[in-house]
Short mmCIF file of C-alpha atoms and ligand atoms in Angstrom, two decimals:
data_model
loop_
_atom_site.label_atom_id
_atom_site.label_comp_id
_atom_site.label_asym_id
_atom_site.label_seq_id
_atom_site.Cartn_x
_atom_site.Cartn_y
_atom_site.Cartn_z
CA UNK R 1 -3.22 1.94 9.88
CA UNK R 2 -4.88 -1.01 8.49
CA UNK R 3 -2.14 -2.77 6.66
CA UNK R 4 -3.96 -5.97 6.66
CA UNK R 5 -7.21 -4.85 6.36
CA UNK R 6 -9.79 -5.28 9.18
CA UNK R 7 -10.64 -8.32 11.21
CA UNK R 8 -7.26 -10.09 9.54
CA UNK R 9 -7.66 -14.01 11.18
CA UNK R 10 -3.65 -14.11 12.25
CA UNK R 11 -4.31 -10.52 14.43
CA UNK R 12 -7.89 -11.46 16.23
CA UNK R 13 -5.96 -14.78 16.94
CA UNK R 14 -2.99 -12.97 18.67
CA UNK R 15 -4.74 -10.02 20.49
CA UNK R 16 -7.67 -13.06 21.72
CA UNK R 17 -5.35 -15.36 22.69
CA UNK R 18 -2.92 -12.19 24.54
CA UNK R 19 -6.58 -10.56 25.72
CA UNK R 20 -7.13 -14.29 27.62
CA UNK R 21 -4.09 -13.17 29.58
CA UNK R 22 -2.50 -10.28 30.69
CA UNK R 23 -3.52 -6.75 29.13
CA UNK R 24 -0.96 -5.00 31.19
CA UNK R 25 1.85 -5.38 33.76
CA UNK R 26 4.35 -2.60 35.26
CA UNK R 27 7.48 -2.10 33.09
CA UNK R 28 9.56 -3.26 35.98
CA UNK R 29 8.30 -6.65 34.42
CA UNK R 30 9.73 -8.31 31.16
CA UNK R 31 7.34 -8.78 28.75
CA UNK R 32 7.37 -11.87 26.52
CA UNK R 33 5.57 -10.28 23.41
CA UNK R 34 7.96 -7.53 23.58
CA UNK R 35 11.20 -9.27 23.61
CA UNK R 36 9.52 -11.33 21.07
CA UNK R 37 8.76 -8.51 18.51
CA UNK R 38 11.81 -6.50 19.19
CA UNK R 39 13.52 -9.65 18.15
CA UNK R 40 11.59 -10.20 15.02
CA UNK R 41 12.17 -6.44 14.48
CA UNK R 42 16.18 -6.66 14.46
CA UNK R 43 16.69 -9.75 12.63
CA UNK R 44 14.87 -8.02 9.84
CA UNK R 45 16.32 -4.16 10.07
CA UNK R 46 19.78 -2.69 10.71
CA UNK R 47 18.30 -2.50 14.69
CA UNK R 48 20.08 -3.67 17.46
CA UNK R 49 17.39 -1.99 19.93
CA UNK R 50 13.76 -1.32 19.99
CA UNK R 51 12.18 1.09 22.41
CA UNK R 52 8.10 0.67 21.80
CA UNK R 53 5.76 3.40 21.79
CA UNK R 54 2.06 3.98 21.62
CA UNK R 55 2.16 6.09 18.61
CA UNK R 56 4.10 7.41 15.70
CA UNK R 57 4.81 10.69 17.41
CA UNK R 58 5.79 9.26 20.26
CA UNK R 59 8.34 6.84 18.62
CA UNK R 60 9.33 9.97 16.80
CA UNK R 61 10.15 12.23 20.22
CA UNK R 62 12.23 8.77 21.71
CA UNK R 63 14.29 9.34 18.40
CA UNK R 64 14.60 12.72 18.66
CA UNK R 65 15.33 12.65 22.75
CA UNK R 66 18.16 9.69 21.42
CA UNK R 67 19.62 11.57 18.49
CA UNK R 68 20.22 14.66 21.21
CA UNK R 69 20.96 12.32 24.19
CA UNK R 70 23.89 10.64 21.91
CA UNK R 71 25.78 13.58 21.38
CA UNK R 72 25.35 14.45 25.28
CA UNK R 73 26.69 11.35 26.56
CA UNK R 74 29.61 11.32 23.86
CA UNK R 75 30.79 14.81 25.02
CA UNK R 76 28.68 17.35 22.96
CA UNK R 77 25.25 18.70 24.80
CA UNK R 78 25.85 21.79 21.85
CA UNK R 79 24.58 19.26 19.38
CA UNK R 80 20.95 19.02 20.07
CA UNK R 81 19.83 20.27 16.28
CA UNK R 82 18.27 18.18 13.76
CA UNK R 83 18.01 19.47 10.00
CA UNK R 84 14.47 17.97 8.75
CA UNK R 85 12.93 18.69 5.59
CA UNK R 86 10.39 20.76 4.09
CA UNK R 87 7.22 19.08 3.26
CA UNK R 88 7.31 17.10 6.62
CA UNK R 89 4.74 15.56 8.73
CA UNK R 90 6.23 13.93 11.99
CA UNK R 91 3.24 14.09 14.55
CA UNK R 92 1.10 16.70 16.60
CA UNK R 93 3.33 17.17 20.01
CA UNK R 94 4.85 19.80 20.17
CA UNK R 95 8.52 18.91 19.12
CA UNK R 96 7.02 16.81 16.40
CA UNK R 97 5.32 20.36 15.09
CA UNK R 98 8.14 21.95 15.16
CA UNK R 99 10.48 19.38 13.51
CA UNK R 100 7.66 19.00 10.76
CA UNK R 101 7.48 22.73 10.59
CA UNK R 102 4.45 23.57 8.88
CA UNK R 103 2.83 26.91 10.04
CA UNK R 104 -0.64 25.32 10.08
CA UNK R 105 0.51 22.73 12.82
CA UNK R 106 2.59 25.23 14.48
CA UNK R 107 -0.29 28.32 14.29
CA UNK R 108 -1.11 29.18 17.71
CA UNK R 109 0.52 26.85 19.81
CA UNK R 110 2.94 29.33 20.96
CA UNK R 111 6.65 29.06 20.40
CA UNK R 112 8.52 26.58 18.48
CA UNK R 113 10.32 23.84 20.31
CA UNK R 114 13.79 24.99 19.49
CA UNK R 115 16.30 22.07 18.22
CA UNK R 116 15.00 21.83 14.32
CA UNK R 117 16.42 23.44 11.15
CA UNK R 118 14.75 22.80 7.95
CA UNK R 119 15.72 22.90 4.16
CA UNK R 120 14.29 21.81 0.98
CA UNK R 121 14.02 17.85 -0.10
CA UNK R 122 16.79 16.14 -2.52
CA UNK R 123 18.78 19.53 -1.75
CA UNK R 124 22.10 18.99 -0.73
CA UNK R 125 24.05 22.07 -1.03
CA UNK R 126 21.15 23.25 1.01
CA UNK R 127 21.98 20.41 4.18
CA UNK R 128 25.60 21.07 3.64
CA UNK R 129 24.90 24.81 4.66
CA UNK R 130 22.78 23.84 7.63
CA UNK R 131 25.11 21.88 9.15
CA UNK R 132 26.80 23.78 12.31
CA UNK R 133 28.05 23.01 15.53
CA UNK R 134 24.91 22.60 17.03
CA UNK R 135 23.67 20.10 14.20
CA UNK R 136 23.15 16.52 15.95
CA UNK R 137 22.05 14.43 12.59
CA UNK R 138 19.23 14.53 9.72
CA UNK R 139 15.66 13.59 10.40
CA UNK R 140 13.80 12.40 6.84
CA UNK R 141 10.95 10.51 5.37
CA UNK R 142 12.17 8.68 2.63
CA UNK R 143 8.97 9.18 1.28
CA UNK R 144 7.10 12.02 2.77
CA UNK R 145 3.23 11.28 3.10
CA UNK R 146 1.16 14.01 4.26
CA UNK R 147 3.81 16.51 1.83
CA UNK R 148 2.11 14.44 -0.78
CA UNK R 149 4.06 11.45 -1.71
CA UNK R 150 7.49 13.40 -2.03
CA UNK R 151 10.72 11.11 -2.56
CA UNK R 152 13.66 11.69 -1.38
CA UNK R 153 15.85 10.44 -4.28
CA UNK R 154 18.13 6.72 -3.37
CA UNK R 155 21.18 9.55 -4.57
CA UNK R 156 19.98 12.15 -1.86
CA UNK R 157 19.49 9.36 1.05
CA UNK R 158 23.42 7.84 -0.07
CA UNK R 159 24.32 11.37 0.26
CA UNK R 160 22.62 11.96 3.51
CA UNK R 161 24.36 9.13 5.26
CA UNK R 162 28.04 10.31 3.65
CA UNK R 163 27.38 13.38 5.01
CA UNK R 164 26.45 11.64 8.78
CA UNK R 165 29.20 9.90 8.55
CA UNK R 166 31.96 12.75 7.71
CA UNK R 167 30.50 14.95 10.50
CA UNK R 168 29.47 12.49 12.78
CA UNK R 169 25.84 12.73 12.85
CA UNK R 170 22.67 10.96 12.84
CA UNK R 171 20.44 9.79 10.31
CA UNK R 172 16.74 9.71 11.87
CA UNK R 173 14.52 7.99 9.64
CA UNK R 174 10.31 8.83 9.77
CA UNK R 175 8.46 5.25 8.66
CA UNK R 176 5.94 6.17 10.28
CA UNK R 177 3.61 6.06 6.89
CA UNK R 178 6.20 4.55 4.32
CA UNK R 179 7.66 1.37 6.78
CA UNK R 180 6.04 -1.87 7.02
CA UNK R 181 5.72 -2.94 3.54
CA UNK R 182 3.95 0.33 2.38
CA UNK R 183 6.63 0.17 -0.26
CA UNK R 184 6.94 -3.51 -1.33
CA UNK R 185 9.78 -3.88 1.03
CA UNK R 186 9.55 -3.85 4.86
CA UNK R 187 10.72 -0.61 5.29
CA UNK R 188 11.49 1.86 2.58
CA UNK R 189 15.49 2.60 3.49
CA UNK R 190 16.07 -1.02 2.36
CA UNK R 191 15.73 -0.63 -0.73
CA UNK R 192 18.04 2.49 -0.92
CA UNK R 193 21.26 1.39 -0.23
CA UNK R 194 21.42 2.95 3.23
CA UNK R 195 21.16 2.11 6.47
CA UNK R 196 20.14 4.51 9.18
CA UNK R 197 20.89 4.68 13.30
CA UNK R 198 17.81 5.71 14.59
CA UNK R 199 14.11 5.13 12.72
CA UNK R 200 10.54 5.33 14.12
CA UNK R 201 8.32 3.01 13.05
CA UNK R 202 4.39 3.05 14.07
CA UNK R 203 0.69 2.90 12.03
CA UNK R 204 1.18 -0.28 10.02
CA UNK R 205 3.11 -2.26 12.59
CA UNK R 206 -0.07 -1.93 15.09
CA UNK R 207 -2.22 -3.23 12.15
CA UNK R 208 -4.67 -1.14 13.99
CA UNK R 209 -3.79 -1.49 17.26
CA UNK R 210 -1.97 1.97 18.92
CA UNK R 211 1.70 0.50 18.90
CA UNK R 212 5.22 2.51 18.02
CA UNK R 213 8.68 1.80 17.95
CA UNK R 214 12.14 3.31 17.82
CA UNK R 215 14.44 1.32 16.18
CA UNK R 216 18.47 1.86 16.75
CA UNK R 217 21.70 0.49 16.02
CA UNK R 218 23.26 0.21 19.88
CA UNK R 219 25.85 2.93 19.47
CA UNK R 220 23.10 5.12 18.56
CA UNK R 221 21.16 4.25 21.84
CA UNK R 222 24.12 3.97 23.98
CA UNK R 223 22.66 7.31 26.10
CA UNK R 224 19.19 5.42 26.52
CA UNK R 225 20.13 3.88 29.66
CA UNK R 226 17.25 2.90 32.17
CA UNK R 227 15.54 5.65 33.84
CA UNK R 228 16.30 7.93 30.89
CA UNK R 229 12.57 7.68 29.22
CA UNK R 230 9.58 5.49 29.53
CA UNK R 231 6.32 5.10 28.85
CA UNK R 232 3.22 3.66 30.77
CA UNK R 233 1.61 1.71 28.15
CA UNK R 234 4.20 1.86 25.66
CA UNK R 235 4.86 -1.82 24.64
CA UNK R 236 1.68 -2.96 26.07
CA UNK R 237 1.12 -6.55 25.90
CA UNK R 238 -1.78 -6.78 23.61
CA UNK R 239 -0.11 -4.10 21.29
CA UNK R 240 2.92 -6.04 21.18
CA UNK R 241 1.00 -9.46 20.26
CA UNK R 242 -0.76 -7.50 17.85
CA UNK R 243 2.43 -6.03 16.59
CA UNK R 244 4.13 -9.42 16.14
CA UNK R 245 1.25 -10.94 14.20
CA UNK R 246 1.87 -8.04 12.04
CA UNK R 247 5.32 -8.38 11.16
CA UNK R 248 4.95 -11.99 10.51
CA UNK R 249 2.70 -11.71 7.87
CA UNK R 250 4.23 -8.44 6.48
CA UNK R 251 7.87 -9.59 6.55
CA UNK R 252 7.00 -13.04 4.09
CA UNK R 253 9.04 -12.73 0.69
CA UNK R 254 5.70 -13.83 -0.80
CA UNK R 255 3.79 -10.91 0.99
CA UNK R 256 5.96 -8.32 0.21
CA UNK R 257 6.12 -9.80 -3.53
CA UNK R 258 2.35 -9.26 -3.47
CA UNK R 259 2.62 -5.54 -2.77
CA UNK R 260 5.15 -5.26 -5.70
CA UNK R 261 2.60 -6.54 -7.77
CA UNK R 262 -0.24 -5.26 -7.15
CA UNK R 263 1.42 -1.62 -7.04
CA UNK R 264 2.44 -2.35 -10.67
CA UNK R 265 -0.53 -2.57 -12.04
CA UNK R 266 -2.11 -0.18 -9.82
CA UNK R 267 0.71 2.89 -10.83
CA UNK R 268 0.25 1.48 -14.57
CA UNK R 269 -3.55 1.97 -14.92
CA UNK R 270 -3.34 5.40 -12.90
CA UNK R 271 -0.24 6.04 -15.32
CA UNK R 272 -2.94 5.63 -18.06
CA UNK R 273 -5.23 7.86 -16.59
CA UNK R 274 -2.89 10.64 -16.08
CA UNK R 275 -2.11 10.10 -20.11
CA UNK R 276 -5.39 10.61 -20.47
CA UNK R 277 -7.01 13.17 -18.37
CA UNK R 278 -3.58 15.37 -18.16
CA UNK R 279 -6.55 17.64 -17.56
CA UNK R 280 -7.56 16.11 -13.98
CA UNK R 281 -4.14 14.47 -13.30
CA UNK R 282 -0.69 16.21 -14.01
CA UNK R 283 1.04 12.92 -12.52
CA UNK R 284 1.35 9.72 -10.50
CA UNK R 285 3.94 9.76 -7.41
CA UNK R 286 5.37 7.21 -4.95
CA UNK R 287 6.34 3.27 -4.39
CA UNK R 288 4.63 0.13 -3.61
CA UNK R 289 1.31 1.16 -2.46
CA UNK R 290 2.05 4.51 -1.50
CA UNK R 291 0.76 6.77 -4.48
CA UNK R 292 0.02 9.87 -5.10
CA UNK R 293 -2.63 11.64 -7.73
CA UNK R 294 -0.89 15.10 -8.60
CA UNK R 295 -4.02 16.56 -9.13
CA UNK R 296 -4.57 19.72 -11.83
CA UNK R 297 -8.00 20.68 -10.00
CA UNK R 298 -8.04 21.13 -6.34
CA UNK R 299 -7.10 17.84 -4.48
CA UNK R 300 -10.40 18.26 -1.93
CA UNK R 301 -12.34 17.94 -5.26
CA UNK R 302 -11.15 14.80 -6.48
CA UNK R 303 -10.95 12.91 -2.68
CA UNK R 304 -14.70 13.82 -2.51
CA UNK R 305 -15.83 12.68 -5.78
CA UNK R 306 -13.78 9.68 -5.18
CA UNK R 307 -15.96 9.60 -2.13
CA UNK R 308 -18.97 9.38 -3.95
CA UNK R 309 -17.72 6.58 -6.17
CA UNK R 310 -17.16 4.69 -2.88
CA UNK R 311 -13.17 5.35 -2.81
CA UNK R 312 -11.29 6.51 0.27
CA UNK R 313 -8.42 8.56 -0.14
CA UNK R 314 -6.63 11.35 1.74
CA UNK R 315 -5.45 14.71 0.00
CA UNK R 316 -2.13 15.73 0.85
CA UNK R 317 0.15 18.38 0.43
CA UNK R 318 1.27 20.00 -2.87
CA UNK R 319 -2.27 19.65 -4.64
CA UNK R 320 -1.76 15.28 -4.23
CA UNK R 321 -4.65 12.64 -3.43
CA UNK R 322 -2.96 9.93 -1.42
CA UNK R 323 -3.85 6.14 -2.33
CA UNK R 324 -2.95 3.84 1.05
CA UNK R 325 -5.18 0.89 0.50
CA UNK R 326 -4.52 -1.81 2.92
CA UNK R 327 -1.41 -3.88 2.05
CA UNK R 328 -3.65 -7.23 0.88
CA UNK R 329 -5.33 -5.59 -1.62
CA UNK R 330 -5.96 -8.22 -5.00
CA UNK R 331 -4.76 -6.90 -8.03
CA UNK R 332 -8.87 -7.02 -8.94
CA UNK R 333 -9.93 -4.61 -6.29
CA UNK R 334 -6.98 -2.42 -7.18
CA UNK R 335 -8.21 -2.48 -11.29
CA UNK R 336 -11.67 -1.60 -9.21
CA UNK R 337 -10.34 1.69 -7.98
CA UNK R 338 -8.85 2.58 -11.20
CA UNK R 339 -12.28 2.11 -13.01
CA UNK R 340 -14.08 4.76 -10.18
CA UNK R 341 -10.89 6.90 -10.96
CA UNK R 342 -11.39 6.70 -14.27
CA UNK R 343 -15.01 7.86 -13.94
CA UNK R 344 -14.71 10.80 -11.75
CA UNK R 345 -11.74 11.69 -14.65
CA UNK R 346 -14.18 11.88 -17.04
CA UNK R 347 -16.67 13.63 -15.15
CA UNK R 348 -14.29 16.09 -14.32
CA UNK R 349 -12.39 16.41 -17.90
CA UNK R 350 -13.31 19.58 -20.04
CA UNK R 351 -12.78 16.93 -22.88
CA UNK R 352 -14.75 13.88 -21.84
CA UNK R 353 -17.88 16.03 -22.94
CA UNK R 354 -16.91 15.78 -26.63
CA UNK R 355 -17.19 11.79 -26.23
CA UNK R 356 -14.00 10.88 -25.59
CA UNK R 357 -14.39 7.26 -25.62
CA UNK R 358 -12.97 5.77 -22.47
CA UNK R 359 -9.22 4.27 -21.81
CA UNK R 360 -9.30 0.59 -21.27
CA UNK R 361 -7.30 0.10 -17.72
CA UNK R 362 -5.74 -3.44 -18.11
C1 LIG O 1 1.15 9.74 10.91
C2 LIG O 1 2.58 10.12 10.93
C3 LIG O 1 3.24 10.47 12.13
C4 LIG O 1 2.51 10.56 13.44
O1 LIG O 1 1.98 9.35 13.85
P1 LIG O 1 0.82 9.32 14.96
O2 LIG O 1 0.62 7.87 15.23
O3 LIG O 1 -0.38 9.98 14.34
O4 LIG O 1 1.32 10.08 16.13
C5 LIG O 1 4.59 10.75 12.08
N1 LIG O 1 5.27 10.70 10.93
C6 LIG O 1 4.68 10.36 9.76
C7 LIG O 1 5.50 10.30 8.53
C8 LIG O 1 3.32 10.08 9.71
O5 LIG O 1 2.73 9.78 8.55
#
């Protein structure tokens, strides 16, 4: 998504100055931006590989086809099962469906792709009965997004990779929505005290542009040899500029420093509103600036009056209005949205008609 906001100066340099060259060449060829990014990408991550992509799901299915190809290559086809969380949103093809498992994705698309068990968030006796033979690793959001800003607890995640390690199995990471500085750090397993082996990465690394990646440590990816997948445009030189530009800018200390900020004033002021419209808003969720409005009314109602106060937002699962502004929001425009908040509170509060007199959000 827009990370950096639209028409960013650093991006329209890099995809004008890539767009004066080549757009595309066969993958038989190395490509500069891509050795380039993929380096930028491991220095800062526990990656020692990066496959790119054109698209979250599809940096989610080269994860998936890893996780199962690993086990294959290291003596154990049987394990092709990943345990993956209720709540989750990986994609629209049709493994990603079925590892997301959510009937209203799923609904008429015929049968499951087999290959996914799933169990409640933060519920570890739960993944310790899922676990079988056929059980090839763990596949989690650390935060999920379209569930509606759901964490999985730093104590949960610690557990997760215990558990991966003691069995032998994979942790998959989805930062697909919660990666590339969505949480005031680049990606959101950093600050957790974990590392994983596999992790997709797409939406705010393109800045825009279509552009995925699957990030692994190299024992992880030691079944992806060449000729096992591929992808036409995945890596595509424009993409891959684009991609770069990205992760320059996102990766600063200062940058990331910024997001802190701004999401601390931004969760405080919402904080205040859901103090004082417990009527409208039961709660704030999430990290950095990935929050979530646990709404009391329906969470349609409140994303379209938002709408009308000139606020985009996205509803979400559980009943929860999703706030993803672009990552260079100013700590002013943030105060902005909590004043248009605040209004459509007090339009919708039972109690704002006996002249409540308004919170000051500072
Ligand atoms: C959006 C999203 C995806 C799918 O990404 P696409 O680029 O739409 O294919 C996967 N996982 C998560 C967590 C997402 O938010």
């Amino acid at each position: 998504m827009n990370a950096l906001g639209h028409a960013h100066p650093k991006l329209i340099e890099a995809l004008t100055e890539q767009a004066n060259k080549v757009w595309h060449v066969s993958n038989l060829y190395q490509v500069e931006g891509q050795t380039a990014l993929a380096e930028k990408l491991i220095n800062l991550t526990f990656a020692d590989t990066v496959f790119f992509a054109n698209s979250g799901a599809e940096a989610l299915e080269a994860s998936i086809k890893m996780a199962r190809k690993y086990h294959a290559v290291s003596g154990h086809p049987e394990r092709y099962e990943l345990i993956t969380f209720e709540g989750a949103f990986h994609g629209r093809t049709l493994a990603t469906i079925a590892a997301g498992g959510q009937e209203k994705y799923l609904e008429g698309f015929g049968p499951a792709t087999p290959g996914f068990v799933q169990v409640p968030l933060n519920d570890l006796a739960a993944v310790k009965a899922a676990i079988s033979e056929n059980t090839a690793g763990f596949l989690i959001e650390p935060i999920q997004g379209e569930g509606g800003i759901c964490e999985a607890t730093k104590d949960f995640m610690r557990q997760l990779r215990a558990l991966a390690d003691e069995h032998g199995l994979l942790l998959v990471l989805d930062e697909v929505q919660c990666g590339v500085g969505r949480t005031g750090h680049l990606y959101a397993y950093q600050d957790m005290g974990i590392e994983p082996d596999i992790m997709a990465s797409a939406k705010g690394i393109g800045g825009g542009f279509p552009l995925g990646a699957c990030l692994a440590t190299a024992e992880a990816a030691k079944g992806m040899t060449p000729g096992t997948h591929g992808s036409t445009y995945g890596g595509n030189p424009l993409a891959v500029a684009v991609g770069g530009a990205v992760i320059d800018e996102v990766s600063k200390p200062e940058f990331l420093e910024h997001v802190r900020r701004v999401s601390g004033r931004l969760s405080q002021g919402l904080s205040m509103l859901a103090d004082e419209y417990p009527d409208v808003i039961e709660a704030v969720r999430g990290r950095g600036l990935m929050l979530g409005l646990k709404c009391v009314k329906p969470n349609t109602e409140l994303q379209k009056a938002f709408m009308d106060k000139g606020l985009l937002t996205v509803a979400a699962g559980d009943n929860v209005v999703r706030l993803l502004p672009p990552l260079i929001i100013s700590e002013d425009e943030a105060m902005d949205a909590v004043a248009r908040i605040e209004a459509v509170c007090a339009e919708l509060s039972t109690k704002s008609t006996a002249g409540k007199e308004e919170v000051s959000a500072s």
